[in-house]
Amino acid sequence: MIPNMHEAEPIPDAAMTEIARLFASGDLFRYTAPQDAPVALLEREFASLMGSRYALAVSSCSAALFLSLLALGLRKDARVLIPGFTFAAVPSSIVHAGCVPVLCEVGENYRIDLADFEDRLADIDAVIVSHMRGHTSDMDAILALCAARDIPVIEDAAHSLGTTWNGRRIGTLGRVGCFSFQSYKLVNAGEGGILITDDADLLARAVILSGAYEHNWRKHGVDAALEAAFARWQNRLPLYNLRLSNLSAAVIRPQLAEIPRRVRDGRRNHDRVAAAIDAAPWISVPQKLGPEERAPDSLQFNLVGMTDDDVRAFVAAASEGGVSVQVFGLSTDNARAFWNWAFLGDVPDLPRTRAMLMRACDTRLPARLTPADCDAVAGVLLRAAEQVMGAVRGYGT
Ligand SMILES: *Cc1c(COP(=O)(O)O)cnc(C)c1O
């Protein structure tokens, strides 16, 4: 039996107790309590979990990306380099910040093509590395290329909570890291996001921009560096009011303790299904990079030697078996296919990224699946490929 892979995990009971308390007092706004509001506690706990100095919780990861760009103080029409394989919200946050998205190629392994990245860096003001579906690009190379040119790096770590690179947490490698609490991510609050940074000036700007009007910034656990930064920026920045509600924080906080288990089980499930299906001649699962320890809650793989019609037949056969697969480039109006980002005006062509998107499959694979569930999912995918491509011709040959 194939489990329902779109069903979320239940929210821990502790959230209910806190929500009942908030309901009884009506204290839902993060700046009502003089201190220790649930949102402020979330920020403290998340920063400590990640080993970063500061955190700012906001309404979404997109809001966190937007605020990061503004907080960097980029010039108007600044050029921001992003991978051509990401979610439409990423170039959207750049447009929203009055900047210009520039796309670079992504390889068959879903990671930034470094040669193309370097070629495009000359007139770039900032980089957003979107670790799409939690696949980490070569951060050593990217950080070195950007440091040499003094280009700030924002990490879009929406799908990378729990991922490490050389033992360091993704989201702490760039100047600022942004995470999502939207329902399809590792921690589910329906909506929500958070940014982390060690940069006091950047944090102070982001806090004010996020809607800390008057002296509400005092409720952000102010240290001496922040105090000076807030004094510099008081009344000098517009307020975009992208704050998080205490209710969302109450839903998120008890899930933080669940992260290690979700990461461990998600990786176990992913690696089990990946190994099983990678044995088929028509399926290839890209390897993780050496320094990377992944935290997957979904599975991506490439179909090999199939025509577009074969790919469509594979998707139909998998769906028949109870496993929903999307091919990023073949489903209509997919928000992760760059040619659908018509709001950019001119969309460049990225032939390598396009070719990858036409064969890259995406299926959810939640941490709560059992090994038996995973074997059932792998079985459906293998049979679907066999059904489309004919008799098994001996795996691995
Ligand atoms: C989900 C996602 C976002 C957007 O997150 P929101 O919290 O929904 O704004 C951005 N980037 C990536 C890679 C994502 O997966």
Coordinates of C-alpha atoms and ligand atoms in Angstrom, one line a residue:
M1 CA 0.0 0.0 0.0
I2 CA 1.2 3.4 -0.9
P3 CA 0.8 5.9 2.0
N4 CA -0.6 9.4 1.4
M5 CA 2.6 11.4 0.8
H6 CA 0.8 14.7 1.0
E7 CA -0.5 14.3 4.5
A8 CA 1.4 16.4 7.0
E9 CA 2.7 15.2 10.4
P10 CA 0.6 16.2 13.4
I11 CA 1.7 19.3 15.2
P12 CA 3.1 18.4 18.7
D13 CA 0.5 18.7 21.5
A14 CA 2.6 21.3 23.3
A15 CA 1.5 23.8 20.6
M16 CA -2.2 23.4 21.7
T17 CA -1.3 24.3 25.3
E18 CA 0.5 27.5 24.2
I19 CA -2.2 28.4 21.7
A20 CA -4.9 28.0 24.5
R21 CA -2.9 30.4 26.7
L22 CA -2.6 32.9 23.8
F23 CA -6.3 32.6 23.1
A24 CA -7.2 33.2 26.7
S25 CA -5.1 36.4 26.9
G26 CA -5.6 37.5 23.3
D27 CA -1.9 38.2 23.1
L28 CA -1.3 37.5 19.5
F29 CA 0.9 40.4 18.4
R30 CA 4.7 39.9 18.8
Y31 CA 5.2 43.4 20.3
T32 CA 2.5 43.5 22.9
A33 CA 4.3 41.7 25.7
P34 CA 7.2 43.7 27.2
Q35 CA 9.5 40.7 26.6
D36 CA 9.7 37.0 25.8
A37 CA 6.8 36.9 23.3
P38 CA 6.6 33.6 21.5
V39 CA 8.0 35.1 18.4
A40 CA 11.0 36.5 20.3
L41 CA 11.6 33.2 22.0
L42 CA 11.4 31.4 18.6
E43 CA 14.1 33.8 17.3
R44 CA 16.4 33.1 20.3
E45 CA 15.9 29.4 20.1
F46 CA 16.4 29.2 16.3
A47 CA 19.6 31.4 16.4
S48 CA 21.0 29.2 19.2
L49 CA 20.0 26.0 17.2
M50 CA 21.9 27.3 14.2
G51 CA 24.8 28.8 16.0
S52 CA 24.1 32.3 14.6
R53 CA 24.1 35.5 16.5
Y54 CA 20.8 36.9 15.4
A55 CA 17.5 35.7 14.0
L56 CA 14.4 37.6 12.7
A57 CA 11.1 35.7 12.2
V58 CA 8.9 37.0 9.5
S59 CA 5.8 36.0 7.5
S60 CA 7.5 33.8 4.9
C61 CA 10.9 32.8 3.4
S62 CA 10.1 35.1 0.5
A63 CA 9.7 38.0 2.9
A64 CA 13.0 37.0 4.5
L65 CA 14.7 37.1 1.1
F66 CA 13.2 40.5 0.2
L67 CA 14.2 42.0 3.6
S68 CA 17.7 40.5 3.2
L69 CA 18.1 42.3 -0.2
L70 CA 16.9 45.6 1.2
A71 CA 19.0 45.2 4.4
L72 CA 22.1 44.8 2.3
G73 CA 21.5 48.3 1.1
L74 CA 21.9 47.5 -2.6
R75 CA 21.6 50.2 -5.2
K76 CA 18.4 50.5 -7.2
D77 CA 18.4 48.1 -10.2
A78 CA 21.2 46.1 -8.5
R79 CA 21.8 42.8 -10.3
V80 CA 21.2 39.7 -8.2
L81 CA 22.5 36.3 -9.5
I82 CA 20.3 33.2 -8.8
P83 CA 20.3 29.7 -10.1
G84 CA 17.9 29.1 -13.1
F85 CA 16.4 26.2 -11.1
T86 CA 14.5 27.6 -8.1
F87 CA 11.0 28.5 -7.0
A88 CA 9.3 31.5 -8.7
A89 CA 9.1 33.3 -5.3
V90 CA 12.9 33.8 -5.4
P91 CA 13.1 36.0 -8.6
S92 CA 9.9 37.6 -7.3
S93 CA 11.5 38.7 -4.1
I94 CA 14.3 40.3 -6.2
V95 CA 11.8 42.2 -8.4
H96 CA 9.9 43.2 -5.2
A97 CA 13.2 44.7 -3.8
G98 CA 13.6 46.8 -6.9
C99 CA 16.5 44.7 -8.2
V100 CA 17.1 42.7 -11.3
P101 CA 17.3 38.9 -11.3
V102 CA 20.1 37.4 -13.4
L103 CA 19.8 33.6 -13.9
C104 CA 22.7 31.1 -14.3
E105 CA 22.8 27.5 -15.5
V106 CA 22.1 24.6 -13.3
G107 CA 23.5 21.1 -14.1
E108 CA 21.9 17.7 -14.2
N109 CA 22.7 17.3 -10.5
Y110 CA 20.4 20.3 -9.7
R111 CA 23.3 22.3 -8.5
I112 CA 24.7 25.6 -9.8
D113 CA 27.0 25.2 -12.9
L114 CA 30.1 26.9 -11.6
A115 CA 31.6 27.9 -14.9
D116 CA 28.5 29.7 -16.0
F117 CA 28.1 31.2 -12.5
E118 CA 31.6 32.6 -12.7
D119 CA 31.1 33.9 -16.2
R120 CA 28.1 35.9 -15.1
L121 CA 29.6 37.4 -11.9
A122 CA 31.3 40.5 -13.5
D123 CA 28.5 43.0 -13.0
I124 CA 26.7 41.2 -10.1
D125 CA 25.8 43.1 -6.9
A126 CA 24.5 40.2 -4.8
V127 CA 24.0 36.4 -5.1
I128 CA 21.1 34.4 -3.8
V129 CA 22.2 30.7 -3.6
S130 CA 18.9 28.8 -3.7
H131 CA 19.6 25.3 -2.4
M132 CA 16.7 24.0 -4.4
R133 CA 15.0 21.0 -2.9
G134 CA 17.8 21.0 -0.4
H135 CA 20.5 20.2 -3.0
T136 CA 23.6 22.2 -2.0
S137 CA 25.8 23.8 -4.6
D138 CA 29.5 23.8 -4.2
M139 CA 29.6 26.5 -1.4
D140 CA 33.4 26.5 -1.1
A141 CA 33.7 27.6 -4.7
I142 CA 30.8 30.0 -4.6
L143 CA 31.9 31.7 -1.4
A144 CA 35.5 32.0 -2.7
L145 CA 34.4 33.5 -6.1
C146 CA 32.1 36.0 -4.3
A147 CA 34.6 36.9 -1.5
A148 CA 37.2 37.7 -4.2
R149 CA 34.7 40.2 -5.7
D150 CA 33.2 41.4 -2.4
I151 CA 29.8 40.2 -3.5
P152 CA 27.4 39.4 -0.6
V153 CA 25.8 35.9 -0.6
I154 CA 22.3 35.3 0.7
E155 CA 21.4 31.6 1.2
D156 CA 17.9 30.6 0.3
A157 CA 17.8 27.6 2.7
A158 CA 14.0 27.1 2.5
H159 CA 14.5 23.4 1.9
S160 CA 17.8 23.0 3.7
L161 CA 17.0 23.1 7.4
G162 CA 19.3 20.4 8.9
T163 CA 21.6 20.2 5.9
T164 CA 25.3 20.6 6.6
W165 CA 28.3 21.4 4.4
N166 CA 31.7 20.4 5.8
G167 CA 29.9 20.0 9.1
R168 CA 28.7 23.7 9.0
R169 CA 25.0 24.4 8.9
I170 CA 23.5 25.5 5.6
G171 CA 22.1 29.0 6.1
T172 CA 25.1 30.1 8.2
L173 CA 27.7 30.1 5.3
G174 CA 26.5 33.3 3.6
R175 CA 26.0 36.8 5.0
V176 CA 22.4 35.9 5.7
G177 CA 20.4 32.6 5.6
C178 CA 16.6 32.4 5.0
F179 CA 14.3 29.6 6.0
S180 CA 10.6 28.7 5.4
F181 CA 8.0 27.4 7.7
Q182 CA 5.5 26.9 4.9
S183 CA 3.7 23.5 5.1
Y184 CA 5.9 21.7 2.5
K185 CA 9.1 22.3 4.5
L186 CA 10.6 20.4 7.4
V187 CA 8.9 22.6 10.0
N188 CA 5.3 23.4 9.2
A189 CA 3.4 26.4 10.4
G190 CA 1.3 26.8 7.3
E191 CA 3.2 30.0 6.6
G192 CA 6.3 31.7 8.1
G193 CA 10.0 32.3 7.6
I194 CA 13.1 33.4 9.5
L195 CA 16.4 34.9 8.6
I196 CA 19.7 34.4 10.5
T197 CA 22.9 36.5 10.4
D198 CA 25.9 37.5 12.5
D199 CA 25.8 41.0 11.0
A200 CA 24.3 43.5 13.6
D201 CA 23.8 46.3 11.0
L202 CA 22.0 44.0 8.6
L203 CA 19.8 42.5 11.4
A204 CA 18.9 46.0 12.7
R205 CA 17.9 47.2 9.2
A206 CA 15.8 44.0 8.6
V207 CA 14.1 44.3 12.0
I208 CA 13.0 47.9 11.3
L209 CA 12.0 47.1 7.7
S210 CA 9.9 44.1 8.9
G211 CA 7.8 46.4 11.0
A212 CA 9.4 47.1 14.3
Y213 CA 8.1 50.7 14.5
E214 CA 9.0 53.2 17.2
H215 CA 11.2 51.4 19.8
N216 CA 9.8 47.9 19.3
W217 CA 13.3 46.9 18.3
R218 CA 14.1 46.9 22.0
K219 CA 12.2 43.6 22.2
H220 CA 14.8 41.9 20.0
G221 CA 17.3 40.9 22.7
V222 CA 19.5 43.9 22.0
D223 CA 23.3 43.7 22.6
A224 CA 25.7 46.6 22.4
A225 CA 26.3 46.1 18.6
L226 CA 22.6 46.0 17.9
E227 CA 21.9 49.1 20.1
A228 CA 24.3 51.1 18.1
A229 CA 22.9 49.8 14.8
F230 CA 19.3 50.5 15.8
A231 CA 20.4 54.1 16.8
R232 CA 21.9 54.5 13.3
W233 CA 18.7 53.3 11.5
Q234 CA 15.9 54.7 13.7
N235 CA 13.2 56.4 11.5
R236 CA 15.4 56.1 8.4
L237 CA 13.8 53.0 6.8
P238 CA 10.2 52.3 5.6
L239 CA 8.1 49.7 7.4
Y240 CA 6.9 46.8 5.3
N241 CA 5.1 44.9 8.1
L242 CA 6.1 41.4 7.3
R243 CA 5.9 40.3 11.0
L244 CA 5.1 36.8 12.3
S245 CA 2.2 36.3 14.7
N246 CA 2.6 34.7 18.1
L247 CA 0.2 31.9 17.0
S248 CA 2.6 30.8 14.3
A249 CA 5.5 30.9 16.7
A250 CA 3.5 28.7 19.1
V251 CA 3.1 26.2 16.2
I252 CA 6.8 26.3 15.2
R253 CA 8.6 26.2 18.6
P254 CA 7.6 22.7 19.7
Q255 CA 8.7 21.4 16.3
L256 CA 12.3 22.6 16.7
A257 CA 13.0 19.6 18.9
E258 CA 11.6 17.3 16.1
I259 CA 14.2 18.5 13.6
P260 CA 16.9 15.9 14.3
R261 CA 14.4 13.0 14.0
R262 CA 12.9 14.4 10.8
V263 CA 16.4 14.9 9.3
R264 CA 17.5 11.4 10.3
D265 CA 14.4 9.6 9.0
G266 CA 14.1 11.8 5.9
R267 CA 17.7 11.0 4.9
R268 CA 17.1 7.2 5.7
N269 CA 14.0 7.2 3.5
H270 CA 15.6 9.2 0.7
D271 CA 18.7 7.1 0.5
R272 CA 16.7 3.8 0.6
V273 CA 14.5 4.8 -2.3
A274 CA 17.3 6.4 -4.2
A275 CA 19.5 3.3 -4.0
A276 CA 16.6 1.1 -5.2
I277 CA 15.6 3.1 -8.2
D278 CA 19.1 4.2 -9.2
A279 CA 19.7 0.5 -10.1
A280 CA 17.2 0.8 -13.0
P281 CA 18.8 1.7 -16.4
W282 CA 16.2 4.4 -17.0
I283 CA 16.6 6.2 -13.7
S284 CA 19.6 8.2 -12.4
V285 CA 19.7 9.7 -9.0
P286 CA 22.4 12.4 -8.8
Q287 CA 24.9 11.9 -6.0
K288 CA 25.2 14.4 -3.1
L289 CA 28.5 16.4 -3.1
G290 CA 31.3 15.2 -0.8
P291 CA 31.1 17.9 1.9
E292 CA 27.3 17.7 2.0
E293 CA 25.0 15.9 4.5
R294 CA 21.5 16.2 3.2
A295 CA 18.1 16.6 5.0
P296 CA 15.7 15.5 2.3
D297 CA 11.9 15.5 2.6
S298 CA 11.4 14.8 -1.1
L299 CA 13.2 12.8 -3.9
Q300 CA 14.5 14.0 -7.2
F301 CA 15.7 11.8 -10.0
N302 CA 16.4 12.0 -13.7
L303 CA 14.8 9.8 -16.4
V304 CA 17.4 8.6 -18.9
G305 CA 16.9 7.6 -22.5
M306 CA 13.2 8.5 -22.6
T307 CA 11.3 10.7 -25.1
D308 CA 8.9 13.3 -23.8
D309 CA 6.0 10.8 -24.5
D310 CA 7.9 8.1 -22.5
V311 CA 8.3 10.6 -19.6
R312 CA 4.6 11.4 -19.7
A313 CA 3.7 7.7 -19.8
F314 CA 6.0 7.1 -16.8
V315 CA 4.3 9.9 -14.8
A316 CA 0.9 8.4 -15.6
A317 CA 2.0 4.8 -14.7
A318 CA 3.5 6.0 -11.4
S319 CA 0.3 7.9 -10.6
E320 CA -1.7 4.8 -11.4
G321 CA 0.4 3.0 -8.8
G322 CA -0.3 5.7 -6.3
V323 CA 2.9 7.8 -6.5
S324 CA 2.5 11.4 -7.6
V325 CA 5.5 12.5 -9.7
Q326 CA 6.0 15.9 -11.3
V327 CA 8.5 16.5 -14.0
F328 CA 9.4 20.2 -13.5
G329 CA 9.6 21.1 -17.1
L330 CA 6.7 19.1 -18.4
S331 CA 3.8 20.1 -16.1
T332 CA 1.9 23.2 -17.3
D333 CA 2.8 26.5 -15.7
N334 CA 5.2 24.9 -13.2
A335 CA 6.6 27.6 -10.9
R336 CA 10.0 26.0 -10.9
A337 CA 10.5 26.2 -14.7
F338 CA 12.2 29.5 -15.5
W339 CA 10.5 29.9 -18.8
N340 CA 7.2 30.4 -16.9
W341 CA 8.6 33.4 -15.1
A342 CA 7.1 35.8 -17.7
F343 CA 6.8 38.5 -15.0
L344 CA 10.6 39.0 -15.6
G345 CA 10.0 40.3 -19.0
D346 CA 12.9 38.9 -21.0
V347 CA 13.6 35.3 -19.8
P348 CA 17.0 34.2 -20.9
D349 CA 17.5 30.8 -22.4
L350 CA 19.4 28.3 -20.2
P351 CA 19.7 25.2 -22.4
R352 CA 21.4 23.0 -19.8
T353 CA 18.9 23.9 -17.1
R354 CA 16.0 23.4 -19.5
A355 CA 17.3 20.0 -20.5
M356 CA 17.6 19.0 -16.9
L357 CA 14.0 20.3 -16.1
M358 CA 12.6 18.2 -18.9
R359 CA 13.8 14.9 -17.3
A360 CA 14.0 15.8 -13.6
C361 CA 11.2 14.1 -11.5
D362 CA 10.1 15.3 -8.1
T363 CA 8.1 13.3 -5.6
R364 CA 7.4 13.9 -1.9
L365 CA 9.0 11.5 0.5
P366 CA 8.1 12.5 4.1
A367 CA 10.2 11.5 7.1
R368 CA 7.2 9.6 8.7
L369 CA 7.3 6.9 6.0
T370 CA 8.4 3.5 7.2
P371 CA 11.1 1.5 5.3
A372 CA 8.3 -0.8 4.0
D373 CA 6.5 2.3 2.7
C374 CA 9.7 3.4 1.0
D375 CA 10.1 0.0 -0.6
A376 CA 6.5 0.2 -1.9
V377 CA 7.2 3.7 -3.4
A378 CA 10.4 2.5 -5.0
G379 CA 8.5 -0.6 -6.4
V380 CA 5.9 1.7 -8.0
L381 CA 8.6 3.9 -9.7
L382 CA 10.6 0.8 -10.9
R383 CA 7.5 -0.9 -12.3
A384 CA 6.4 2.4 -14.0
A385 CA 9.7 2.7 -15.7
E386 CA 9.7 -0.9 -16.8
Q387 CA 6.2 -0.7 -18.1
V388 CA 7.1 2.3 -20.3
M389 CA 10.5 1.1 -21.5
G390 CA 9.7 -2.6 -22.0
A391 CA 11.1 -5.8 -20.6
V392 CA 13.9 -5.5 -18.0
R393 CA 17.2 -5.7 -19.7
G394 CA 19.3 -6.5 -16.6
Y395 CA 20.0 -3.7 -14.2
G396 CA 23.4 -2.1 -14.1
T397 CA 24.3 -3.1 -17.6
Ligands
LIG1 C1 9.3 27.2 -0.4 C2 10.5 27.9 -1.0 C3 10.6 29.3 -1.0 C4 9.5 30.2 -0.5 O1 9.2 30.0 0.9 P1 7.9 30.8 1.4 O2 8.0 30.6 2.9 O3 6.7 30.0 0.9 O4 7.9 32.2 0.9 C5 11.8 29.9 -1.5 N1 12.7 29.1 -2.0 C6 12.7 27.8 -2.0 C7 13.8 27.0 -2.5 C8 11.5 27.1 -1.5 O5 11.5 25.8 -1.5

